CSV table of C-alpha atoms in Angstrom, one decimal:
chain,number,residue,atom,x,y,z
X,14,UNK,CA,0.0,0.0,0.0
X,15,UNK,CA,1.2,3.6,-0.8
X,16,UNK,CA,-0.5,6.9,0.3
X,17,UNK,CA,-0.4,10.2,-0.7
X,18,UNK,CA,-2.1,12.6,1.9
X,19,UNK,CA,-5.9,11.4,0.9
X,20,UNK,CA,-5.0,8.9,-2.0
X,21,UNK,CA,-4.0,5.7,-1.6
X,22,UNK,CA,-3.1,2.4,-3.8
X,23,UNK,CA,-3.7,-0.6,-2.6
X,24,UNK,CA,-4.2,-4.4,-3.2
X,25,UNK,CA,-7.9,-5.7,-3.9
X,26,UNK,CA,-9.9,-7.0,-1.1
X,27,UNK,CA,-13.1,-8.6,-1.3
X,28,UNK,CA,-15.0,-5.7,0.1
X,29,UNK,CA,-13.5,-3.8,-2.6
X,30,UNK,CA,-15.4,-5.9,-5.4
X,31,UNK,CA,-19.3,-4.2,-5.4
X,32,UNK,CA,-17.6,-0.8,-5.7
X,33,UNK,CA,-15.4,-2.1,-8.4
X,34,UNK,CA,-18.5,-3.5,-10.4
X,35,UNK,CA,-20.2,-0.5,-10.2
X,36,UNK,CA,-17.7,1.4,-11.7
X,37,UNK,CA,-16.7,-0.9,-14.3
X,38,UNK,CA,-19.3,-3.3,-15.0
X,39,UNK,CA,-23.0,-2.5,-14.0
X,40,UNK,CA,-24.0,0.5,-16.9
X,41,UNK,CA,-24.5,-0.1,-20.6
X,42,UNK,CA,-22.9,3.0,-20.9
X,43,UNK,CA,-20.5,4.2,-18.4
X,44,UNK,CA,-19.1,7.7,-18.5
X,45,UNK,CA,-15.3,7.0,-18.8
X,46,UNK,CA,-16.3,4.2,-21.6
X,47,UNK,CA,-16.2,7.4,-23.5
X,48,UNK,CA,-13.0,8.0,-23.0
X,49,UNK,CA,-11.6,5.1,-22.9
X,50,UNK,CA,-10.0,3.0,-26.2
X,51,UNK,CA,-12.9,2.9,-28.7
X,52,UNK,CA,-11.8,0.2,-30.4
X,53,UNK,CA,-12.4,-2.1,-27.3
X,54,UNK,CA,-16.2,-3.5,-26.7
X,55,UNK,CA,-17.7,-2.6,-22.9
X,56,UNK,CA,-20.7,-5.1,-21.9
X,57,UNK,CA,-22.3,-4.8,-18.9
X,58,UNK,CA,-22.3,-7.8,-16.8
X,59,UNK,CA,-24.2,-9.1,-13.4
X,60,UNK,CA,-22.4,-8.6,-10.0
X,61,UNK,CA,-23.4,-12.3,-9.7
X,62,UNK,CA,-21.1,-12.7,-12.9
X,63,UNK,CA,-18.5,-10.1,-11.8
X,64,UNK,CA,-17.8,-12.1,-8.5
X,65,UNK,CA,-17.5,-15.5,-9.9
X,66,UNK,CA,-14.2,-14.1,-11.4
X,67,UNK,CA,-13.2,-12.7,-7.9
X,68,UNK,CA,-10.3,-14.3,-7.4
X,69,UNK,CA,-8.6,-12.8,-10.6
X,70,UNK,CA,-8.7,-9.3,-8.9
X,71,UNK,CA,-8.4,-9.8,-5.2
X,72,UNK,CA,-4.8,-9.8,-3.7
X,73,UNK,CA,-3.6,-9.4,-7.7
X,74,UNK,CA,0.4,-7.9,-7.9
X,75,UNK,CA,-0.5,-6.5,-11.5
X,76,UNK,CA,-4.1,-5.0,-10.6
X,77,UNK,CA,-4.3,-2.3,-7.3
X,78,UNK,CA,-7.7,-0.1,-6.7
X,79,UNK,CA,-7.3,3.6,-6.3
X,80,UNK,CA,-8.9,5.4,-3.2
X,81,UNK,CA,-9.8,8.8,-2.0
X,82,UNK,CA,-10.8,9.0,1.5
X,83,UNK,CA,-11.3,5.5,1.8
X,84,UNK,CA,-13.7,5.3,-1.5
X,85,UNK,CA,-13.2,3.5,-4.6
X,86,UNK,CA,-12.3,5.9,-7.8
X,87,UNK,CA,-10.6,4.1,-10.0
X,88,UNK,CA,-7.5,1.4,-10.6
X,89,UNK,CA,-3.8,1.1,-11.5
X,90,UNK,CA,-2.2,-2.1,-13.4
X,91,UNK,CA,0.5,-3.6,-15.1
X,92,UNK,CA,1.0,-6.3,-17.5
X,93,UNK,CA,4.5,-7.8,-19.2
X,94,UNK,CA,5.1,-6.7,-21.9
X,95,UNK,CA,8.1,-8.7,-22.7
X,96,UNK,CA,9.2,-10.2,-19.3
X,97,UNK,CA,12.2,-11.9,-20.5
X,98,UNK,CA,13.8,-8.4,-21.4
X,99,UNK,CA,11.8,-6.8,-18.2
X,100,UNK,CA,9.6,-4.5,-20.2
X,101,UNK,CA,6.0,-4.0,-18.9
X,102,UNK,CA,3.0,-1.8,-19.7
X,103,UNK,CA,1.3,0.3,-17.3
X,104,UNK,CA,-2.2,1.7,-17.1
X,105,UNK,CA,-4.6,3.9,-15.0
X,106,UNK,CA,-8.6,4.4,-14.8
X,107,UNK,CA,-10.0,6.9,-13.2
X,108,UNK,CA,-13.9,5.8,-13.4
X,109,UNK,CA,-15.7,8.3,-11.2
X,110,UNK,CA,-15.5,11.3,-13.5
X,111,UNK,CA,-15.5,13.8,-10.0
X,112,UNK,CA,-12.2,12.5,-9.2
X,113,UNK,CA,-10.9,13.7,-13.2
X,114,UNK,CA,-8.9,16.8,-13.8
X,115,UNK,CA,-7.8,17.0,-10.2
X,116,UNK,CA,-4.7,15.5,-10.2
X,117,UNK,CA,-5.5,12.0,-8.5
X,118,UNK,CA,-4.2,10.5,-11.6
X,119,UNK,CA,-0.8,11.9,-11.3
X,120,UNK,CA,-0.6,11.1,-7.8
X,121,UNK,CA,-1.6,7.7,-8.5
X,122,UNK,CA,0.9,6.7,-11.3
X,123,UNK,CA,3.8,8.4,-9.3
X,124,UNK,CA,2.9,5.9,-6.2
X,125,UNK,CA,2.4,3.4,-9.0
X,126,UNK,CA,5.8,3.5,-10.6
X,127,UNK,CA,7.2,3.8,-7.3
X,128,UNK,CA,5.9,0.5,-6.3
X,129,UNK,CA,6.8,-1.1,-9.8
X,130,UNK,CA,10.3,-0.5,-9.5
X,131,UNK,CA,10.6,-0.8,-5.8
X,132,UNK,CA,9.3,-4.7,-6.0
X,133,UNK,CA,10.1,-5.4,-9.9
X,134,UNK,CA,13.7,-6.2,-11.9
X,135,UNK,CA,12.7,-3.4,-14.4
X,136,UNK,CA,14.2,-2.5,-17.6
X,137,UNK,CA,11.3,-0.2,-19.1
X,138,UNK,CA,8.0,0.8,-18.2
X,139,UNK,CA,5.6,1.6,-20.7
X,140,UNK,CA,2.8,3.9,-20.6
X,141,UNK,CA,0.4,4.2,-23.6
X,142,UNK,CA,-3.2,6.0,-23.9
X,143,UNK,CA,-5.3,6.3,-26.9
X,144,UNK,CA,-4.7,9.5,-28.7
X,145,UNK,CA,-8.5,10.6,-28.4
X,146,UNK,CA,-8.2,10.9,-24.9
X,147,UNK,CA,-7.2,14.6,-24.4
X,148,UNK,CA,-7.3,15.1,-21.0
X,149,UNK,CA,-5.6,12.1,-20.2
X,150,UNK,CA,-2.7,12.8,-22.7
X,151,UNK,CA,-1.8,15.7,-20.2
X,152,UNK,CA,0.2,13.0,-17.6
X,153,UNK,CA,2.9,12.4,-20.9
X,154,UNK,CA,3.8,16.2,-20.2
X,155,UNK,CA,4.2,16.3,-16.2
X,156,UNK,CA,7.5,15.8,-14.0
X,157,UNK,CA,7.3,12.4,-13.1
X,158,UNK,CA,10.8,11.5,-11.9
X,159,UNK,CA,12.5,8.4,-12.5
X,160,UNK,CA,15.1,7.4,-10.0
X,161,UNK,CA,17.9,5.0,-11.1
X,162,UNK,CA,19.7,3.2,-8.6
């Protein structure tokens, strides 16, 4: 777990899981679908669904929720890339749309990659967004430092 003053990363828990679904799974239409990659399909499915795939989210290394104040906005992950040569991909979704444009995303990857390369044999970290998401494309031009030890 990493904190910064009111945001924190975290591991999955089981309580975590009906918040999750709502903000992923239960609409037809969810806001930040509109945002999101186009070119992928979003289908609602049931909670009763959503938690017979439960243990592919709770306790996860690659897959960490994103809290404010001890509520559910959104979720940071990782998958390899290329692990042989240590090369992963990162992502970031911020699904409660009161939480964008105020710099919870920012905070989040910077705890994010600070984990990654505190607990990973890392060569790169990649980070890649869908060019029609404007607002998002904003984090490519902050001062995230990268510390090499």
């Amino acid at each position: 777990m990493y904190t910064d003053k009111d945001l924190t990363i975290r591991p999955v828990t089981e309580e975590d899981l009906p918040a999750l679904w709502t903000l992923t799974f239960k609409e037809e239409a969810p806001e930040w679908k509109q945002w999101d990659a186009l070119y992928y399909e979003h289908k609602p499915i049931s909670l009763d669904d959503y938690l017979k795939e439960k243990e592919q989210r709770i306790g996860q290394d690659d897959f960490w929720i994103i809290e404010v104040e001890g509520k559910v906005i959104g979720s940071v992950s990782y998958y390899w890339e290329h692990q042989p040569s240590q090369w992963l991909e990162m992502g970031i979704g911020i699904f409660d749309s009161r939480y964008w444009s105020g710099g919870y995303g920012t905070r989040a990857l910077r705890l994010w990659i600070t984990h990654l390369f505190n607990t990973l044999p890392l060569v790169r970290v990649g980070f890649t967004t869908w060019s029609g998401k404007k607002t998002f494309l904003y984090i490519y031009y902050l001062d995230i430092k990268i510390y090499y030890f």
